[in-house]
PDB file of C-alpha atoms in Angstrom:
ATOM      1  CA  MET H   1      -0.532  -7.947  22.696  1.00 53.00           C
ATOM      2  CA  THR H   2       0.580 -11.546  22.103  1.00 51.00           C
ATOM      3  CA  VAL H   3      -1.807 -14.175  20.754  1.00 48.00           C
ATOM      4  CA  THR H   4      -0.655 -17.715  21.507  1.00 45.00           C
ATOM      5  CA  LEU H   5      -1.420 -21.357  21.053  1.00 43.00           C
ATOM      6  CA  PRO H   6      -0.315 -23.708  23.821  1.00 43.00           C
ATOM      7  CA  ASP H   7       3.099 -24.226  22.208  1.00 48.00           C
ATOM      8  CA  ALA H   8       3.898 -21.211  19.999  1.00 52.00           C
ATOM      9  CA  PRO H   9       3.023 -17.535  19.480  1.00 67.00           C
ATOM     10  CA  LEU H  10       0.798 -16.695  16.534  1.00 75.00           C
ATOM     11  CA  ILE H  11       1.336 -12.932  16.791  1.00 80.00           C
ATOM     12  CA  GLY H  12       4.639 -12.098  18.462  1.00 82.00           C
ATOM     13  CA  ASP H  13       5.846  -8.790  19.852  1.00 86.00           C
ATOM     14  CA  GLU H  14       7.411  -7.506  16.615  1.00 89.00           C
ATOM     15  CA  LEU H  15       4.353  -8.284  14.498  1.00 91.00           C
ATOM     16  CA  SER H  16       2.105  -6.828  17.212  1.00 93.00           C
ATOM     17  CA  ALA H  17       3.982  -3.532  16.987  1.00 94.00           C
ATOM     18  CA  ASP H  18       3.741  -3.595  13.186  1.00 96.00           C
ATOM     19  CA  LEU H  19      -0.013  -4.241  13.390  1.00 96.00           C
ATOM     20  CA  ALA H  20      -0.538  -1.370  15.801  1.00 96.00           C
ATOM     21  CA  ALA H  21       1.392   1.063  13.604  1.00 97.00           C
ATOM     22  CA  ALA H  22      -0.436  -0.074  10.452  1.00 97.00           C
ATOM     23  CA  ALA H  23      -3.833   0.227  12.169  1.00 97.00           C
ATOM     24  CA  LEU H  24      -3.155   3.776  13.337  1.00 96.00           C
ATOM     25  CA  SER H  25      -1.954   4.805   9.879  1.00 97.00           C
ATOM     26  CA  LEU H  26      -4.984   3.162   8.259  1.00 97.00           C
ATOM     27  CA  ALA H  27      -7.422   4.811  10.688  1.00 96.00           C
ATOM     28  CA  ARG H  28      -5.921   8.213   9.896  1.00 96.00           C
ATOM     29  CA  ARG H  29      -6.281   7.582   6.166  1.00 97.00           C
ATOM     30  CA  PHE H  30      -9.911   6.485   6.569  1.00 97.00           C
ATOM     31  CA  ALA H  31     -10.631   9.536   8.727  1.00 95.00           C
ATOM     32  CA  ALA H  32      -9.297  11.720   5.901  1.00 95.00           C
ATOM     33  CA  GLY H  33     -11.591  10.055   3.336  1.00 96.00           C
ATOM     34  CA  ALA H  34      -9.509   7.178   1.977  1.00 97.00           C
ATOM     35  CA  THR H  35     -10.756   4.112   0.134  1.00 98.00           C
ATOM     36  CA  LEU H  36      -9.059   0.779   0.809  1.00 98.00           C
ATOM     37  CA  TRP H  37      -8.192  -1.342  -2.243  1.00 98.00           C
ATOM     38  CA  VAL H  38      -7.309  -4.995  -1.659  1.00 98.00           C
ATOM     39  CA  VAL H  39      -5.385  -7.334  -3.980  1.00 98.00           C
ATOM     40  CA  SER H  40      -4.286 -10.941  -3.622  1.00 97.00           C
ATOM     41  CA  PRO H  41      -3.356 -12.399  -7.027  1.00 96.00           C
ATOM     42  CA  GLN H  42      -2.335 -15.778  -5.591  1.00 94.00           C
ATOM     43  CA  TRP H  43      -5.146 -16.177  -3.080  1.00 94.00           C
ATOM     44  CA  GLU H  44      -8.256 -14.326  -4.283  1.00 95.00           C
ATOM     45  CA  PRO H  45     -10.410 -15.323  -1.261  1.00 95.00           C
ATOM     46  CA  HIS H  46      -8.117 -13.280   0.986  1.00 96.00           C
ATOM     47  CA  ALA H  47      -8.821 -10.133  -1.064  1.00 97.00           C
ATOM     48  CA  HIS H  48     -12.579 -10.643  -0.715  1.00 96.00           C
ATOM     49  CA  HIS H  49     -12.264 -11.452   2.988  1.00 95.00           C
ATOM     50  CA  VAL H  50     -10.234  -8.334   3.818  1.00 96.00           C
ATOM     51  CA  ALA H  51     -12.622  -6.083   1.901  1.00 96.00           C
ATOM     52  CA  VAL H  52     -15.650  -7.602   3.618  1.00 94.00           C
ATOM     53  CA  GLU H  53     -14.102  -7.139   7.061  1.00 93.00           C
ATOM     54  CA  PHE H  54     -13.736  -3.397   6.587  1.00 94.00           C
ATOM     55  CA  VAL H  55     -16.928  -2.645   4.686  1.00 92.00           C
ATOM     56  CA  HIS H  56     -19.240  -4.762   6.856  1.00 86.00           C
ATOM     57  CA  PRO H  57     -19.501  -3.456  10.452  1.00 75.00           C
ATOM     58  CA  VAL H  58     -20.549  -6.639  12.274  1.00 68.00           C
ATOM     59  CA  ILE H  59     -20.066  -4.951  15.666  1.00 72.00           C
ATOM     60  CA  MET H  60     -22.907  -2.673  16.740  1.00 76.00           C
ATOM     61  CA  GLY H  61     -22.057   0.988  16.270  1.00 77.00           C
ATOM     62  CA  LYS H  62     -18.869   0.479  14.241  1.00 81.00           C
ATOM     63  CA  ARG H  63     -18.281   2.335  10.980  1.00 86.00           C
ATOM     64  CA  ALA H  64     -18.596   0.756   7.563  1.00 91.00           C
ATOM     65  CA  LEU H  65     -15.283   1.621   5.919  1.00 95.00           C
ATOM     66  CA  PRO H  66     -14.955   1.911   2.113  1.00 96.00           C
ATOM     67  CA  SER H  67     -13.070  -1.157   0.923  1.00 97.00           C
ATOM     68  CA  VAL H  68     -13.000  -2.905  -2.461  1.00 97.00           C
ATOM     69  CA  ALA H  69     -11.388  -6.176  -3.593  1.00 98.00           C
ATOM     70  CA  LEU H  70      -9.630  -5.923  -6.974  1.00 97.00           C
ATOM     71  CA  VAL H  71      -9.554  -9.430  -8.426  1.00 96.00           C
ATOM     72  CA  GLU H  72      -9.212  -9.037 -12.190  1.00 94.00           C
ATOM     73  CA  PRO H  73      -6.204 -10.726 -13.888  1.00 93.00           C
ATOM     74  CA  ASP H  74      -4.132  -7.515 -13.816  1.00 96.00           C
ATOM     75  CA  PRO H  75      -4.441  -5.977 -10.327  1.00 96.00           C
ATOM     76  CA  LEU H  76      -1.663  -3.486 -11.069  1.00 97.00           C
ATOM     77  CA  ALA H  77      -3.705  -1.967 -13.895  1.00 96.00           C
ATOM     78  CA  GLN H  78      -6.781  -1.954 -11.643  1.00 97.00           C
ATOM     79  CA  CYS H  79      -4.911  -0.148  -8.863  1.00 97.00           C
ATOM     80  CA  ARG H  80      -3.530   2.381 -11.331  1.00 96.00           C
ATOM     81  CA  VAL H  81      -7.062   3.290 -12.440  1.00 95.00           C
ATOM     82  CA  ALA H  82      -8.814   3.047  -9.076  1.00 97.00           C
ATOM     83  CA  ALA H  83      -6.395   4.437  -6.503  1.00 97.00           C
ATOM     84  CA  ARG H  84      -6.278   8.143  -5.739  1.00 96.00           C
ATOM     85  CA  PRO H  85      -3.906  10.167  -3.552  1.00 96.00           C
ATOM     86  CA  GLY H  86      -4.634   9.417   0.085  1.00 96.00           C
ATOM     87  CA  ASP H  87      -6.000   5.915  -0.538  1.00 98.00           C
ATOM     88  CA  VAL H  88      -4.509   2.696   0.837  1.00 98.00           C
ATOM     89  CA  ILE H  89      -3.677  -0.555  -0.978  1.00 98.00           C
ATOM     90  CA  ILE H  90      -3.464  -3.831   0.948  1.00 98.00           C
ATOM     91  CA  ALA H  91      -1.789  -6.784  -0.743  1.00 98.00           C
ATOM     92  CA  VAL H  92      -1.919 -10.337   0.583  1.00 97.00           C
ATOM     93  CA  ALA H  93       0.853 -12.076  -1.339  1.00 96.00           C
ATOM     94  CA  SER H  94       4.301 -13.599  -1.215  1.00 95.00           C
ATOM     95  CA  ALA H  95       7.339 -11.366  -1.612  1.00 95.00           C
ATOM     96  CA  ASP H  96       8.068 -12.654  -5.120  1.00 93.00           C
ATOM     97  CA  GLN H  97       4.624 -11.930  -6.586  1.00 95.00           C
ATOM     98  CA  PRO H  98       5.476  -9.714  -9.622  1.00 95.00           C
ATOM     99  CA  GLN H  99       2.197  -7.783  -9.852  1.00 96.00           C
ATOM    100  CA  VAL H 100       2.289  -6.890  -6.166  1.00 97.00           C
ATOM    101  CA  ARG H 101       5.937  -5.863  -6.449  1.00 96.00           C
ATOM    102  CA  GLY H 102       4.908  -3.549  -9.284  1.00 96.00           C
ATOM    103  CA  ILE H 103       2.085  -2.067  -7.221  1.00 97.00           C
ATOM    104  CA  MET H 104       4.371  -1.404  -4.282  1.00 97.00           C
ATOM    105  CA  ARG H 105       6.998   0.154  -6.550  1.00 95.00           C
ATOM    106  CA  ARG H 106       4.517   2.525  -8.197  1.00 96.00           C
ATOM    107  CA  SER H 107       2.341   3.441  -5.219  1.00 97.00           C
ATOM    108  CA  PRO H 108       4.424   6.526  -4.262  1.00 96.00           C
ATOM    109  CA  ALA H 109       3.610   8.010  -7.688  1.00 96.00           C
ATOM    110  CA  TRP H 110      -0.080   7.352  -7.026  1.00 97.00           C
ATOM    111  CA  GLY H 111       0.052   8.955  -3.569  1.00 96.00           C
ATOM    112  CA  THR H 112      -1.133   5.820  -1.771  1.00 97.00           C
ATOM    113  CA  ASP H 113      -0.052   4.068   1.396  1.00 97.00           C
ATOM    114  CA  THR H 114       0.534   0.322   1.143  1.00 98.00           C
ATOM    115  CA  ILE H 115       0.229  -2.617   3.542  1.00 98.00           C
ATOM    116  CA  TRP H 116       1.780  -5.944   2.527  1.00 98.00           C
ATOM    117  CA  ILE H 117       0.655  -9.120   4.320  1.00 96.00           C
ATOM    118  CA  GLY H 118       2.565 -12.326   3.643  1.00 95.00           C
ATOM    119  CA  SER H 119       4.903 -15.052   4.801  1.00 92.00           C
ATOM    120  CA  GLY H 120       8.208 -16.657   3.860  1.00 91.00           C
ATOM    121  CA  GLU H 121      11.015 -14.448   2.596  1.00 92.00           C
ATOM    122  CA  ARG H 122      10.299 -10.904   3.751  1.00 92.00           C
ATOM    123  CA  PRO H 123      10.278  -8.007   1.234  1.00 94.00           C
ATOM    124  CA  PRO H 124      13.122  -5.499   1.628  1.00 93.00           C
ATOM    125  CA  ALA H 125      12.560  -2.776   4.202  1.00 90.00           C
ATOM    126  CA  GLY H 126      10.771   0.211   2.693  1.00 91.00           C
ATOM    127  CA  THR H 127       9.069  -1.795  -0.058  1.00 94.00           C
ATOM    128  CA  ALA H 128       5.661  -1.014   1.483  1.00 97.00           C
ATOM    129  CA  THR H 129       4.482   1.563   3.993  1.00 97.00           C
ATOM    130  CA  HIS H 130       3.737  -1.272   6.413  1.00 97.00           C
ATOM    131  CA  ILE H 131       4.801  -4.926   6.192  1.00 97.00           C
ATOM    132  CA  LEU H 132       2.896  -7.518   8.253  1.00 96.00           C
ATOM    133  CA  TRP H 133       4.851 -10.712   7.887  1.00 94.00           C
ATOM    134  CA  VAL H 134       4.879 -14.290   9.215  1.00 90.00           C
ATOM    135  CA  PRO H 135       8.508 -15.468   9.354  1.00 85.00           C
ATOM    136  CA  SER H 136       7.747 -19.031   8.263  1.00 84.00           C
ATOM    137  CA  ASP H 137       8.717 -21.051   5.204  1.00 84.00           C
ATOM    138  CA  ASP H 138       5.697 -23.328   5.620  1.00 85.00           C
ATOM    139  CA  PRO H 139       3.841 -23.123   2.259  1.00 85.00           C
ATOM    140  CA  MET H 140       0.560 -23.810   4.065  1.00 87.00           C
ATOM    141  CA  VAL H 141       0.672 -20.615   6.137  1.00 86.00           C
ATOM    142  CA  PRO H 142      -1.503 -18.642   3.657  1.00 86.00           C
ATOM    143  CA  ALA H 143      -4.142 -21.387   3.897  1.00 84.00           C
ATOM    144  CA  THR H 144      -4.227 -21.390   7.696  1.00 82.00           C
ATOM    145  CA  GLY H 145      -5.775 -18.915  10.077  1.00 84.00           C
ATOM    146  CA  ARG H 146      -2.646 -16.815  10.591  1.00 85.00           C
ATOM    147  CA  PHE H 147      -3.275 -14.469   7.656  1.00 88.00           C
ATOM    148  CA  VAL H 148      -6.945 -14.215   8.630  1.00 91.00           C
ATOM    149  CA  LEU H 149      -5.952 -13.449  12.208  1.00 91.00           C
ATOM    150  CA  MET H 150      -3.626 -10.680  11.036  1.00 92.00           C
ATOM    151  CA  TYR H 151      -6.199  -8.828   9.009  1.00 93.00           C
ATOM    152  CA  HIS H 152      -8.921  -9.386  11.599  1.00 92.00           C
ATOM    153  CA  LEU H 153      -6.657  -7.752  14.158  1.00 94.00           C
ATOM    154  CA  LEU H 154      -5.833  -4.959  11.706  1.00 95.00           C
ATOM    155  CA  TRP H 155      -9.569  -4.305  11.274  1.00 94.00           C
ATOM    156  CA  GLU H 156     -10.271  -4.400  15.007  1.00 92.00           C
ATOM    157  CA  LEU H 157      -7.319  -2.190  15.916  1.00 94.00           C
ATOM    158  CA  THR H 158      -8.338   0.322  13.257  1.00 95.00           C
ATOM    159  CA  HIS H 159     -11.703   0.646  15.008  1.00 92.00           C
ATOM    160  CA  VAL H 160      -9.943   0.957  18.364  1.00 92.00           C
ATOM    161  CA  CYS H 161      -8.119   3.981  16.926  1.00 93.00           C
ATOM    162  CA  PHE H 162     -11.466   5.518  15.946  1.00 92.00           C
ATOM    163  CA  GLU H 163     -12.455   5.403  19.614  1.00 90.00           C
ATOM    164  CA  HIS H 164      -9.639   7.864  20.324  1.00 91.00           C
ATOM    165  CA  PRO H 165     -10.264  10.833  17.977  1.00 89.00           C
ATOM    166  CA  GLY H 166      -7.170  12.616  19.194  1.00 90.00           C
ATOM    167  CA  LEU H 167      -5.054   9.957  17.498  1.00 88.00           C
ATOM    168  CA  LEU H 168      -6.560  10.496  14.074  1.00 90.00           C
ATOM    169  CA  THR H 169      -4.770  13.765  13.327  1.00 84.00           C
ATOM    170  CA  PRO H 170      -0.963  13.696  13.435  1.00 73.00           C
ATOM    171  CA  THR H 171       0.341  16.223  15.948  1.00 67.00           C
ATOM    172  CA  THR H 172       3.756  16.725  14.387  1.00 60.00           C
ATOM    173  CA  ASP H 173       4.438  19.380  11.779  1.00 54.00           C
ATOM    174  CA  ASP H 174       5.259  17.603   8.524  1.00 49.00           C
ATOM    175  CA  CYS H 175       7.600  20.430   7.599  1.00 50.00           C
ATOM    176  CA  ALA H 176       9.435  20.510  10.924  1.00 51.00           C
ATOM    177  CA  GLY H 177      13.036  19.425  11.215  1.00 49.00           C
ATOM    178  CA  GLU H 178      15.980  19.429   8.863  1.00 50.00           C
ATOM    179  CA  SER H 179      14.440  17.258   6.126  1.00 49.00           C
ATOM    180  CA  CYS H 180      11.042  17.805   4.516  1.00 52.00           C
ATOM    181  CA  VAL H 181       9.722  15.737   1.615  1.00 48.00           C
ATOM    182  CA  THR H 182       7.567  18.618   0.351  1.00 47.00           C
ATOM    183  CA  CYS H 183       9.980  21.497   0.775  1.00 49.00           C
ATOM    184  CA  GLY H 184      13.369  19.789   0.784  1.00 52.00           C
ATOM    185  CA  ASP H 185      15.774  18.947  -1.980  1.00 56.00           C
ATOM    186  CA  GLU H 186      14.292  15.520  -2.739  1.00 72.00           C
ATOM    187  CA  GLY H 187      13.198  13.728  -5.875  1.00 84.00           C
ATOM    188  CA  ARG H 188       9.656  12.463  -6.355  1.00 93.00           C
ATOM    189  CA  LEU H 189       8.430   9.388  -8.155  1.00 95.00           C
ATOM    190  CA  ALA H 190       6.341  10.025 -11.268  1.00 96.00           C
ATOM    191  CA  GLU H 191       4.537   7.727 -13.710  1.00 97.00           C
ATOM    192  CA  VAL H 192       4.309   8.805 -17.332  1.00 97.00           C
ATOM    193  CA  LEU H 193       0.772   9.383 -18.600  1.00 96.00           C
ATOM    194  CA  LEU H 194       1.577  10.990 -21.938  1.00 96.00           C
ATOM    195  CA  PRO H 195       5.015  11.138 -23.619  1.00 96.00           C
ATOM    196  CA  PRO H 196       6.124  14.371 -25.309  1.00 95.00           C
ATOM    197  CA  ALA H 197       4.741  14.897 -28.785  1.00 92.00           C
ATOM    198  CA  THR H 198       8.065  16.357 -29.931  1.00 90.00           C
ATOM    199  CA  ALA H 199      11.574  16.639 -28.527  1.00 83.00           C
ATOM    200  CA  LEU H 200      10.785  20.163 -27.333  1.00 87.00           C
ATOM    201  CA  ASP H 201       7.633  19.210 -25.420  1.00 93.00           C
ATOM    202  CA  SER H 202       7.232  18.036 -21.829  1.00 95.00           C
ATOM    203  CA  ALA H 203       5.783  14.727 -20.630  1.00 96.00           C
ATOM    204  CA  LEU H 204       2.549  14.569 -18.654  1.00 97.00           C
ATOM    205  CA  VAL H 205       3.153  12.559 -15.483  1.00 97.00           C
ATOM    206  CA  ARG H 206       1.258  11.452 -12.422  1.00 96.00           C
ATOM    207  CA  THR H 207       2.734  12.109  -8.970  1.00 95.00           C
ATOM    208  CA  ALA H 208       1.455  11.864  -5.417  1.00 94.00           C
ATOM    209  CA  THR H 209       0.221  15.459  -5.679  1.00 92.00           C
ATOM    210  CA  GLY H 210      -1.550  15.117  -9.031  1.00 93.00           C
ATOM    211  CA  GLU H 211      -0.752  15.487 -12.718  1.00 94.00           C
ATOM    212  CA  GLU H 212       1.951  17.802 -14.000  1.00 95.00           C
ATOM    213  CA  TYR H 213       4.251  18.345 -16.963  1.00 96.00           C
ATOM    214  CA  VAL H 214       7.962  17.657 -16.588  1.00 96.00           C
ATOM    215  CA  ASP H 215      10.958  18.086 -18.838  1.00 96.00           C
ATOM    216  CA  VAL H 216      12.433  14.736 -19.915  1.00 95.00           C
ATOM    217  CA  THR H 217      15.442  16.014 -21.870  1.00 93.00           C
ATOM    218  CA  VAL H 218      17.902  14.352 -19.499  1.00 93.00           C
ATOM    219  CA  VAL H 219      16.341  10.876 -19.668  1.00 92.00           C
ATOM    220  CA  GLY H 220      15.478  10.980 -23.374  1.00 91.00           C
ATOM    221  CA  GLU H 221      12.594   9.058 -24.904  1.00 92.00           C
ATOM    222  CA  VAL H 222       9.904   7.896 -22.449  1.00 94.00           C
ATOM    223  CA  SER H 223       6.809   5.734 -22.796  1.00 94.00           C
ATOM    224  CA  VAL H 224       3.442   5.490 -21.063  1.00 96.00           C
ATOM    225  CA  ASP H 225       3.753   3.954 -17.553  1.00 95.00           C
ATOM    226  CA  ASP H 226       7.512   4.576 -17.300  1.00 95.00           C
ATOM    227  CA  LEU H 227       8.623   5.499 -13.799  1.00 96.00           C
ATOM    228  CA  LEU H 228      10.759   8.601 -13.438  1.00 95.00           C
ATOM    229  CA  LEU H 229      12.509  10.387 -10.614  1.00 95.00           C
ATOM    230  CA  VAL H 230      11.633  14.072 -10.953  1.00 95.00           C
ATOM    231  CA  HIS H 231      12.801  17.224  -9.217  1.00 93.00           C
ATOM    232  CA  GLY H 232      12.269  20.884  -9.946  1.00 90.00           C
ATOM    233  CA  GLY H 233      10.070  20.181 -12.963  1.00 92.00           C
ATOM    234  CA  ALA H 234      12.571  17.870 -14.674  1.00 95.00           C
ATOM    235  CA  ALA H 235      13.050  14.115 -14.849  1.00 95.00           C
ATOM    236  CA  LEU H 236      16.455  13.115 -13.495  1.00 94.00           C
ATOM    237  CA  THR H 237      16.477   9.385 -14.231  1.00 93.00           C
ATOM    238  CA  ARG H 238      14.313   6.443 -15.190  1.00 92.00           C
ATOM    239  CA  ILE H 239      13.449   3.877 -12.481  1.00 89.00           C
ATOM    240  CA  GLY H 240      13.939   0.323 -13.705  1.00 79.00           C
ATOM    241  CA  ASP H 241      11.801  -2.734 -12.968  1.00 66.00           C
ATOM    242  CA  GLU H 242      13.785  -3.639  -9.882  1.00 59.00           C
ATOM    243  CA  GLY H 243      13.853  -0.106  -8.519  1.00 52.00           C
ATOM    244  CA  VAL H 244      12.103   0.418  -5.171  1.00 43.00           C
ATOM    245  CA  ALA H 245      10.923   3.916  -4.317  1.00 39.00           C
TER     246      ALA H 245
END
């Protein structure tokens, strides 16, 4: 799938593959009951537009998909309150937008997938579950139709996936192979909800699987919203502002 103008591609092969992968992942999340949360601190109309595309089935017979634009001054705080494990957060923003960087960094602790749409300098690999990026330094790109085209295609391809029910349930065993996130010897990201009342108490944290208490003796004093790497019921280290899970 390559969309072109007479002189240049709008959606090249690499971005087409990224769009297809993001659409399949999003369709699977919706099929499992997800809500889509959309943020765009720099360009609020994009947040509204994306949400409307998914919630308003303009094509006869298509599903209305739960989607909400979060446009208050602090979208990170909104996502923290609204998002639940299994949901998806879409951000339309540049790679240096601090609130979106914070959302992407914390989303593993919330149990959410993330899709980052933008242009210019690309975020580091792994920053979001899916990155849909225009490799252009033109500051006018967000105001042109290229962003709109990307999320229109994402919406349409998501519905294409719904037409093939066999695609909506992953066929691979998540615990197959040598490495398993659930069963293996891996740390998990956690966000502090309630610090210990005393030095002998545990901290209440939020992880992708829910709330739990963890021992924070190794990391020492913690505060609400701190990010921790936890394993085996204990916090191993604190994740700083520039840490990417």
